[in-house]
PDB file of C-alpha atoms in Angstrom:
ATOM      1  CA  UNK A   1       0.000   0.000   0.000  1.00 90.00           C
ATOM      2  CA  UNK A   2       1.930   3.504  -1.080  1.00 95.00           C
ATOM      3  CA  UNK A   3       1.555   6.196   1.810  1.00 97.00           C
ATOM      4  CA  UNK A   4       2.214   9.651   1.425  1.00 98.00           C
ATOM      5  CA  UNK A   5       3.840  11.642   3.906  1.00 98.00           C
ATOM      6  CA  UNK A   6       4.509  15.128   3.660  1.00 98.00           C
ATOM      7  CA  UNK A   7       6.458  17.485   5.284  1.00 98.00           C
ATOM      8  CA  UNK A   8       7.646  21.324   5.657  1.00 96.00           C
ATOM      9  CA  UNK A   9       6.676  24.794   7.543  1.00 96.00           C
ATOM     10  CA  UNK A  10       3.022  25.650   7.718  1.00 94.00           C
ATOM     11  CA  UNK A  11       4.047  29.692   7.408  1.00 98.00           C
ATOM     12  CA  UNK A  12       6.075  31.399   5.001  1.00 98.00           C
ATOM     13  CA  UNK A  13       6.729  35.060   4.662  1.00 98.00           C
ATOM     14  CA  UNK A  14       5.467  37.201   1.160  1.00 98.00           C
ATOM     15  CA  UNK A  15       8.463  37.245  -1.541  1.00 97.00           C
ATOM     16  CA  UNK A  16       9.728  34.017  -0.067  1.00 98.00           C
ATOM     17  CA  UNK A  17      10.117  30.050  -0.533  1.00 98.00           C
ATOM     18  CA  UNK A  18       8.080  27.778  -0.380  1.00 98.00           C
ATOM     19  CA  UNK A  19       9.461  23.742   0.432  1.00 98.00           C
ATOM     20  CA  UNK A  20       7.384  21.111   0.956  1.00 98.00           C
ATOM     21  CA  UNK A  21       8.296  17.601   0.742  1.00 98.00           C
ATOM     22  CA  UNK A  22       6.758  14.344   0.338  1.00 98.00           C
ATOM     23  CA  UNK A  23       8.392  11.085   1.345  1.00 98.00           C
ATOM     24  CA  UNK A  24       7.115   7.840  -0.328  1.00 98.00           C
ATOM     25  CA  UNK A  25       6.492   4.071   1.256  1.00 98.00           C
ATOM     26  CA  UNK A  26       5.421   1.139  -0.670  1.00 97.00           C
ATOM     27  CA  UNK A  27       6.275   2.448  -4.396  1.00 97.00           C
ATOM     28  CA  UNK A  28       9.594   4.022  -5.806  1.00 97.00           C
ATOM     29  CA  UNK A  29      10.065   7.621  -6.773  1.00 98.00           C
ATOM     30  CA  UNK A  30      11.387   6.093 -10.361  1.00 97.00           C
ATOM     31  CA  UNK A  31       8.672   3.847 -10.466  1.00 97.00           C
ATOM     32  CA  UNK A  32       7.845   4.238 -14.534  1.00 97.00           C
ATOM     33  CA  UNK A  33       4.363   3.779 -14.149  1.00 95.00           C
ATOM     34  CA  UNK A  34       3.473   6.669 -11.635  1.00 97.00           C
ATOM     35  CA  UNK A  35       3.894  10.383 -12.058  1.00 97.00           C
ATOM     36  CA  UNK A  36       4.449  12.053  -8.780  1.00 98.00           C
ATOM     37  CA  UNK A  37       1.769  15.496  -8.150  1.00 98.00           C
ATOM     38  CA  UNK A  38       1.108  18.676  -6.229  1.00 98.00           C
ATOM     39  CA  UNK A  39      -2.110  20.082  -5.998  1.00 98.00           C
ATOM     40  CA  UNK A  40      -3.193  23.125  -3.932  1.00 98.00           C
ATOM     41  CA  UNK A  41      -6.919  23.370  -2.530  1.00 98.00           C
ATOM     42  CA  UNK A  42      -8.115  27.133  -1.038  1.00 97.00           C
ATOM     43  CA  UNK A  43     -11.716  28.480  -1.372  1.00 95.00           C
ATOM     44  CA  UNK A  44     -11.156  30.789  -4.154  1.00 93.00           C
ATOM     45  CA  UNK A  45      -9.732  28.217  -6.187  1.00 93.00           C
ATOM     46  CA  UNK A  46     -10.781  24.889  -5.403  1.00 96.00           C
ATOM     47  CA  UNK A  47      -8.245  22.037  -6.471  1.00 98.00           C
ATOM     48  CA  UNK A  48      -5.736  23.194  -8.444  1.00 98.00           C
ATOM     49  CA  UNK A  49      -3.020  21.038 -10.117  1.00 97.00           C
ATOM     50  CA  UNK A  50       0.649  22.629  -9.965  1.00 98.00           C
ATOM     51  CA  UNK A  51       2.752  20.081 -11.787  1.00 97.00           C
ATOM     52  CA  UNK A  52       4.308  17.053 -11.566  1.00 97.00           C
ATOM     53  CA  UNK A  53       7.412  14.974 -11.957  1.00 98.00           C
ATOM     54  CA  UNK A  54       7.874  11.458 -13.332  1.00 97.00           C
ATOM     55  CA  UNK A  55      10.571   8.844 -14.623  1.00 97.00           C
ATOM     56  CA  UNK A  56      10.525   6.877 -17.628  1.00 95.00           C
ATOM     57  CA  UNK A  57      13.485   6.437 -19.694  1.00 95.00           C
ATOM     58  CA  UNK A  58      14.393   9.973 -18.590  1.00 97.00           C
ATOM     59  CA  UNK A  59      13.328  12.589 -15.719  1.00 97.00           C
ATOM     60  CA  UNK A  60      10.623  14.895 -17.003  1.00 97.00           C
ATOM     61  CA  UNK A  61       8.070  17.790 -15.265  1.00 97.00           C
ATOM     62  CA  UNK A  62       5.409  19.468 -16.183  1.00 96.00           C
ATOM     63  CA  UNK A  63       4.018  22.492 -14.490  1.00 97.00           C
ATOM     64  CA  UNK A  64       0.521  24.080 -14.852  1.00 97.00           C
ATOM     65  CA  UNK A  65       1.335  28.047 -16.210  1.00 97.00           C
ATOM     66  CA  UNK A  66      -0.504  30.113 -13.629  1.00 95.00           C
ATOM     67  CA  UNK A  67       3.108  29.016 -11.861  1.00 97.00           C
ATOM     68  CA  UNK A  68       5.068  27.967 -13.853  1.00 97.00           C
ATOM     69  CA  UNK A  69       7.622  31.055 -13.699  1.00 97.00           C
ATOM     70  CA  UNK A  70       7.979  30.416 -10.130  1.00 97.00           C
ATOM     71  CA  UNK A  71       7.975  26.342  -9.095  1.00 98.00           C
ATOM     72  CA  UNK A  72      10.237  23.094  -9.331  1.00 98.00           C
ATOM     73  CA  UNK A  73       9.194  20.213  -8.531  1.00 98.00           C
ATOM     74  CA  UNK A  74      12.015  17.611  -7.889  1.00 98.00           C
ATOM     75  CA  UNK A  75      12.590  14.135  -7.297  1.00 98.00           C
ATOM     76  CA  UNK A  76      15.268  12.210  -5.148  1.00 97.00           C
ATOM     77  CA  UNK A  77      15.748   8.744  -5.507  1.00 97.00           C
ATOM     78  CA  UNK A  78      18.075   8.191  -2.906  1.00 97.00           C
ATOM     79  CA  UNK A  79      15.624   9.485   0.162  1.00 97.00           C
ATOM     80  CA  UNK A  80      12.710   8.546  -2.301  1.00 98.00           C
ATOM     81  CA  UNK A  81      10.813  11.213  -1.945  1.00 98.00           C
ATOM     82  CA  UNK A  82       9.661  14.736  -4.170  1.00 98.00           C
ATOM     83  CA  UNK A  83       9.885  17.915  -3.212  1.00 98.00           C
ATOM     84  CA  UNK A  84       7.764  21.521  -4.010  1.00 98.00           C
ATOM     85  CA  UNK A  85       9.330  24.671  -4.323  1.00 98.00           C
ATOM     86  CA  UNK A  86       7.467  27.720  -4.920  1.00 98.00           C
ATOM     87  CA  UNK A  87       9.323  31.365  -5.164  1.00 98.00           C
ATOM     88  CA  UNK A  88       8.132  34.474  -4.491  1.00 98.00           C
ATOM     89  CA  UNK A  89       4.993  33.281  -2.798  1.00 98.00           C
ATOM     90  CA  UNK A  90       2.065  36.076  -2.118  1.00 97.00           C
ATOM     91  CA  UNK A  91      -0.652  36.103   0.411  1.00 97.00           C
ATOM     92  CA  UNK A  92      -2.517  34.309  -2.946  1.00 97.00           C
ATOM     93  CA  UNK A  93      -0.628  31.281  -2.130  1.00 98.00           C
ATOM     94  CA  UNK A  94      -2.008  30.170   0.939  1.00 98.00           C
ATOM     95  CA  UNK A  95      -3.728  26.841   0.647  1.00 98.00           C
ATOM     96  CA  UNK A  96      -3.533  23.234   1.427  1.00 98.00           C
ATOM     97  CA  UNK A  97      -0.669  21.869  -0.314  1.00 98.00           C
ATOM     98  CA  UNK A  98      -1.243  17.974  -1.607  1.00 98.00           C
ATOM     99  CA  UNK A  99       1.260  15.336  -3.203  1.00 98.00           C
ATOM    100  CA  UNK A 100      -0.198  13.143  -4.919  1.00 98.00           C
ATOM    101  CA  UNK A 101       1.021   9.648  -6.577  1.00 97.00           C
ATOM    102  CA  UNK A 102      -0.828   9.328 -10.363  1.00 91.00           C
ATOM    103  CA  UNK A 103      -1.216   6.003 -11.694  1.00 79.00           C
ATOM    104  CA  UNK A 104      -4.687   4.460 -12.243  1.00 73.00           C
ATOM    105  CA  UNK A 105      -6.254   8.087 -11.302  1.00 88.00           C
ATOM    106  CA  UNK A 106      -4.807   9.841  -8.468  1.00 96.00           C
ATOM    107  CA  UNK A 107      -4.410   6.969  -6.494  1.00 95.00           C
ATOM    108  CA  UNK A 108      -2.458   7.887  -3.137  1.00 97.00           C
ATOM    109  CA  UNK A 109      -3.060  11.137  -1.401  1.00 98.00           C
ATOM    110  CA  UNK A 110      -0.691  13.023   0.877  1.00 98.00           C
ATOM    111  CA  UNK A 111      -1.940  14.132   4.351  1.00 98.00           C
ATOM    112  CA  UNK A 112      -2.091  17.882   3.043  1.00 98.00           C
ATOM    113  CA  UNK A 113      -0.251  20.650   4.436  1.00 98.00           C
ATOM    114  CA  UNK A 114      -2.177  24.386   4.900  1.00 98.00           C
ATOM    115  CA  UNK A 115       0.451  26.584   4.070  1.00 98.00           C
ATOM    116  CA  UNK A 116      -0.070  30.021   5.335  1.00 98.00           C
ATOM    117  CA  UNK A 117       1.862  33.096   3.184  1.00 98.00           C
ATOM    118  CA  UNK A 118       2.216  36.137   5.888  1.00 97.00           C
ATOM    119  CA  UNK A 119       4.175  38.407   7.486  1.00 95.00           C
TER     120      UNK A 119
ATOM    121  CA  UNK B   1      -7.031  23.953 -20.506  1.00 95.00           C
ATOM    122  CA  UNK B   2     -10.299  21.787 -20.023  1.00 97.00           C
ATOM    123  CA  UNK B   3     -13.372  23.023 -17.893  1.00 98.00           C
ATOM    124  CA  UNK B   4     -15.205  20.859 -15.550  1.00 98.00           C
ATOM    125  CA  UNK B   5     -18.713  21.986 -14.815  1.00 98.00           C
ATOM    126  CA  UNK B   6     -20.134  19.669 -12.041  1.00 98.00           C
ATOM    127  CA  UNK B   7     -23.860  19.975 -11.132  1.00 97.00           C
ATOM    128  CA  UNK B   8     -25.258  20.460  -8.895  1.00 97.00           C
ATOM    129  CA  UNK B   9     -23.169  22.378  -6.235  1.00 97.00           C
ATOM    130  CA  UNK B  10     -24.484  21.081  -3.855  1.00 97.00           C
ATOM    131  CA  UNK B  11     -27.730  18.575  -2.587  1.00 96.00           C
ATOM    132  CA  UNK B  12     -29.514  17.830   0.821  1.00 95.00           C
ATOM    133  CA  UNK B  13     -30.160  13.685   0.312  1.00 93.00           C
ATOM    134  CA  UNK B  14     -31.725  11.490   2.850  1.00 94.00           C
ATOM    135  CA  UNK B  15     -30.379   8.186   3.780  1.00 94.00           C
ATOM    136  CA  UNK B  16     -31.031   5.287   1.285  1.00 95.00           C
ATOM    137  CA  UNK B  17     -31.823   7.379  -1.365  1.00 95.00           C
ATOM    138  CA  UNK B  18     -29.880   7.351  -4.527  1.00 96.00           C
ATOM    139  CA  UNK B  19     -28.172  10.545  -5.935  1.00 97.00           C
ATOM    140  CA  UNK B  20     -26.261  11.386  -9.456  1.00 97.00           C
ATOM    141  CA  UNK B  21     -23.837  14.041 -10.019  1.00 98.00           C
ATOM    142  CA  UNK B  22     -23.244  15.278 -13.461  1.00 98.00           C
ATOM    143  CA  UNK B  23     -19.639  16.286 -14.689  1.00 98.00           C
ATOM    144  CA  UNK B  24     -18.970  17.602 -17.898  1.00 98.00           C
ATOM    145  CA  UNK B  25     -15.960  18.692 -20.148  1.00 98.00           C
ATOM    146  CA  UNK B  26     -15.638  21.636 -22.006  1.00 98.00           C
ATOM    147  CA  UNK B  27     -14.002  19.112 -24.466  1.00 97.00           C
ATOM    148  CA  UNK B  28     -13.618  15.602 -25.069  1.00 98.00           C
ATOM    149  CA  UNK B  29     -11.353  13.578 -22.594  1.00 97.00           C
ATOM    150  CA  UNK B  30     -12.228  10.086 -23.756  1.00 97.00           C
ATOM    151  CA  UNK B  31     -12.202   7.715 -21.060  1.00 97.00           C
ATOM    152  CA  UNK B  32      -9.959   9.858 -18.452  1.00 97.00           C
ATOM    153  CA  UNK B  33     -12.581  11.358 -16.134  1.00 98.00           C
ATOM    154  CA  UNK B  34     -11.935  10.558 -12.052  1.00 98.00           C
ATOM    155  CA  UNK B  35     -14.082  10.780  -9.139  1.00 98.00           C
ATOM    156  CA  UNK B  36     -12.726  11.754  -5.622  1.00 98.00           C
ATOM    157  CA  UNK B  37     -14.787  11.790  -2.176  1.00 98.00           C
ATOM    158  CA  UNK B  38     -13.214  14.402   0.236  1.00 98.00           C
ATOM    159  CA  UNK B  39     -14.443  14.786   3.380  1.00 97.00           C
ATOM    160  CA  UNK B  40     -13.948  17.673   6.093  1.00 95.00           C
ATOM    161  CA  UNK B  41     -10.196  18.079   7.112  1.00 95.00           C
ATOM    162  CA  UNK B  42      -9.353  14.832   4.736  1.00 98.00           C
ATOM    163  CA  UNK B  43      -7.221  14.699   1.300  1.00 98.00           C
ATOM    164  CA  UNK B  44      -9.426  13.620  -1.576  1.00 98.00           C
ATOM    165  CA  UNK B  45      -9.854   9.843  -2.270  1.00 97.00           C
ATOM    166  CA  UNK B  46     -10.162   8.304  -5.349  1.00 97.00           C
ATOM    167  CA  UNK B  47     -13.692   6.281  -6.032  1.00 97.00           C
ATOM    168  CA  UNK B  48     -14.120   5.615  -9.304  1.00 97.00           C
ATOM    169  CA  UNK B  49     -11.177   5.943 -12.447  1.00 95.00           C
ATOM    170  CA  UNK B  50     -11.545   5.968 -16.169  1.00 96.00           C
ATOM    171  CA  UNK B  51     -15.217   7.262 -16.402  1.00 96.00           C
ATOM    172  CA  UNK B  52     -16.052   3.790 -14.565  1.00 96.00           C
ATOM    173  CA  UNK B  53     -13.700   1.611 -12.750  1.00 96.00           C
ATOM    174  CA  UNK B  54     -13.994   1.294  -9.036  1.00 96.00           C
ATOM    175  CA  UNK B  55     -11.112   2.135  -7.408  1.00 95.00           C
ATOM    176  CA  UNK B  56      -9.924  -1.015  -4.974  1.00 93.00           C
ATOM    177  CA  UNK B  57     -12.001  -1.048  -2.014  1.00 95.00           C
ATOM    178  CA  UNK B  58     -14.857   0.883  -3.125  1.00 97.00           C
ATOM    179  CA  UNK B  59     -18.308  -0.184  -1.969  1.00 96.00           C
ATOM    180  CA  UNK B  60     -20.079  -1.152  -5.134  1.00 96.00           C
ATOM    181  CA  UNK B  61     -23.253   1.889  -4.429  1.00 97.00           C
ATOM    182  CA  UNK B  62     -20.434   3.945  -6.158  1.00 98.00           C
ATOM    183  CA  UNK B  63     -20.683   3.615  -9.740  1.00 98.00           C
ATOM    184  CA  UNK B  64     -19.482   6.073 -12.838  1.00 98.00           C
ATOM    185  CA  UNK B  65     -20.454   6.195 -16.363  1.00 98.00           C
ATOM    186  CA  UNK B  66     -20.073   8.369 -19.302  1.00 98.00           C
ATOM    187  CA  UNK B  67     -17.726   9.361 -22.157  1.00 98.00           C
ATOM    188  CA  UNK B  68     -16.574  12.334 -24.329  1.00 97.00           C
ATOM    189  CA  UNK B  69     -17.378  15.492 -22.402  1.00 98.00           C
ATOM    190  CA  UNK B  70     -20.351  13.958 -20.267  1.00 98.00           C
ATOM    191  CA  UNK B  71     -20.040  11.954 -16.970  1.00 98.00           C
ATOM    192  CA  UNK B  72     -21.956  10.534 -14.437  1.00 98.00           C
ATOM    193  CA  UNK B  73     -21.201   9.420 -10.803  1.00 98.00           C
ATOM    194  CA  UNK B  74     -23.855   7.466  -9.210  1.00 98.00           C
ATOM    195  CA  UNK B  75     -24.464   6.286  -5.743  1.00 97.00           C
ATOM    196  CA  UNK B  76     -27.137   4.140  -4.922  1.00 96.00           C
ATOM    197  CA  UNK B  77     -28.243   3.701  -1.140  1.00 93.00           C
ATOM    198  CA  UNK B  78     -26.641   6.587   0.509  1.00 95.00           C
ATOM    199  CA  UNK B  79     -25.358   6.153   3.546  1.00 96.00           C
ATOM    200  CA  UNK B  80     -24.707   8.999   6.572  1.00 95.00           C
ATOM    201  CA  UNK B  81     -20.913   8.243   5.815  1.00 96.00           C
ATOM    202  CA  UNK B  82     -21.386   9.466   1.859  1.00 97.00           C
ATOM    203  CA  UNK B  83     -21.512  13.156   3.249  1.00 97.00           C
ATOM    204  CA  UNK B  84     -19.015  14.602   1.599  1.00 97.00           C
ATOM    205  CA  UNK B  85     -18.019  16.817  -1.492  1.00 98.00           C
ATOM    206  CA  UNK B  86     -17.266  14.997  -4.923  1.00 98.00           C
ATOM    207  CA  UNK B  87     -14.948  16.317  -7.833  1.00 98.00           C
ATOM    208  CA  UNK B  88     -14.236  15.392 -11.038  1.00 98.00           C
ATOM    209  CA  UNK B  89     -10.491  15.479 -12.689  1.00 98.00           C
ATOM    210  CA  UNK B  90      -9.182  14.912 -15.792  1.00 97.00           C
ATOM    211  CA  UNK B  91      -6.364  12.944 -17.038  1.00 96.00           C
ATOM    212  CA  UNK B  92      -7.039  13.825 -20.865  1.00 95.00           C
ATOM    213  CA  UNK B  93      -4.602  17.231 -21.070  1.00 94.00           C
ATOM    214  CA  UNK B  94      -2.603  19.527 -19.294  1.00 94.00           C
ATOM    215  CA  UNK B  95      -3.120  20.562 -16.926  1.00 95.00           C
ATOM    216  CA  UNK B  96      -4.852  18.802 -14.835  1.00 96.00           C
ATOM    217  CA  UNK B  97      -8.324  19.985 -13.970  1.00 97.00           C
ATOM    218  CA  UNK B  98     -10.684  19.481 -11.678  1.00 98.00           C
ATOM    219  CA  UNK B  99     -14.679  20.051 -11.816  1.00 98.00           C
ATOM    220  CA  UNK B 100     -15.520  22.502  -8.727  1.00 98.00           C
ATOM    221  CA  UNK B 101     -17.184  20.185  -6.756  1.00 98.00           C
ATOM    222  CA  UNK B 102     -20.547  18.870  -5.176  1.00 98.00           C
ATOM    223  CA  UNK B 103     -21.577  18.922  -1.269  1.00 98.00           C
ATOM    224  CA  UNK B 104     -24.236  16.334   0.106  1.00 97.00           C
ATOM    225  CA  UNK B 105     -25.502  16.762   3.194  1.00 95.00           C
ATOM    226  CA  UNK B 106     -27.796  13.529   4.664  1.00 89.00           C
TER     227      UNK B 106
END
């Protein structure tokens, strides 16, 4: 069974960072069958897909465009786990923050992280 | 991008009834249409994949239909634990979308 575990500050100041990370059990990072999501979730936008990361003969993202200036999303197969980072954040940003594994659907959900942009 | 329009936003059911929730695609996604329960404080969990798989473990008054642009996501005998929102995603293009979901109270 693949769990989901995520992990990183719950505040972060306007014009900064923000790192999350989420460590995987009971799948790979590489696995070539799974692509490896973050999704945000706040009232004014409902569920919003960020981008994503995945392994087949070669590492590739993909990143949605309303951030795409700002965000990597990363793998690292030796602590098998993925990691978000999100520049210049805004008071805009603030949301629950999801990683999510994509296989068959997205399959395996994160715990969720709110992530509060202030000062 | 693609558009999912889910309706309604949201319904007041009473227990054993059945309920459908439409979801439908500003364009055609084939067979790539996903249903997710979420529940207060709770990630999103997938029920149903490809327009009408059950996802493993499922109880089988969860069932999706549908192609193209429309979609369907039954359930048949609520129960008091089916309150909950439901979205819609698809898998068709990027991005990734998702329909803006449905509440039921019971």
């Amino acid at each position: 069974q693949v769990q989901l575990l995520q992990s990183g500050p719950g505040l972060v100041k306007p014009s900064q960072t923000l790192s999350l990370t989420c460590g995987i059990s009971g799948d790979t990072v590489s696995n070539t069958d799974a692509a490896w999501n973050w999704i945000r979730q706040s009232p004014s936008r409902g569920l919003e897909w960020l981008g994503r990361t995945y392994y087949r003969s070669e590492w590739s993202t993909e990143y949605a465009e309303s951030v795409k200036s700002r965000i990597t999303i990363s793998p690292d197969t030796s602590k098998n786990h993925f990691s978000l980072h999100l520049r210049s954040v805004t008071p805009d940003d603030t949301a629950v923050y999801y990683c999510a594994r994509g296989s068959l659907g997205l399959d395996s959900w994160g715990q969720g992280t709110l992530v509060t942009v202030s000062s | 991008e693609v558009v999912l329009t889910q309706s309604p936003d949201s319904r007041s059911v009473t227990p054993k009834e059945s309920v459908t929730i439409t979801c439908r695609a500003s364009q055609n996604v084939g067979l790539n249409l996903h249903w997710y329960q979420q529940k207060p404080h709770q990630s999103p969990k997938l029920l149903i994949n490809y327009a009408f798989k059950p996802f493993s473990g499922v109880p089988s008054r969860f069932s999706g239909s549908g192609s193209g642009t429309n979609f369907t996501l039954t359930i048949s005998g609520l129960e008091a634990e089916d309150a909950a929102t439901y979205y819609c995603h698809q898998s068709y293009r990027l991005p990734r979308t998702f329909g803006q979901g449905t509440k039921l109270e019971i």
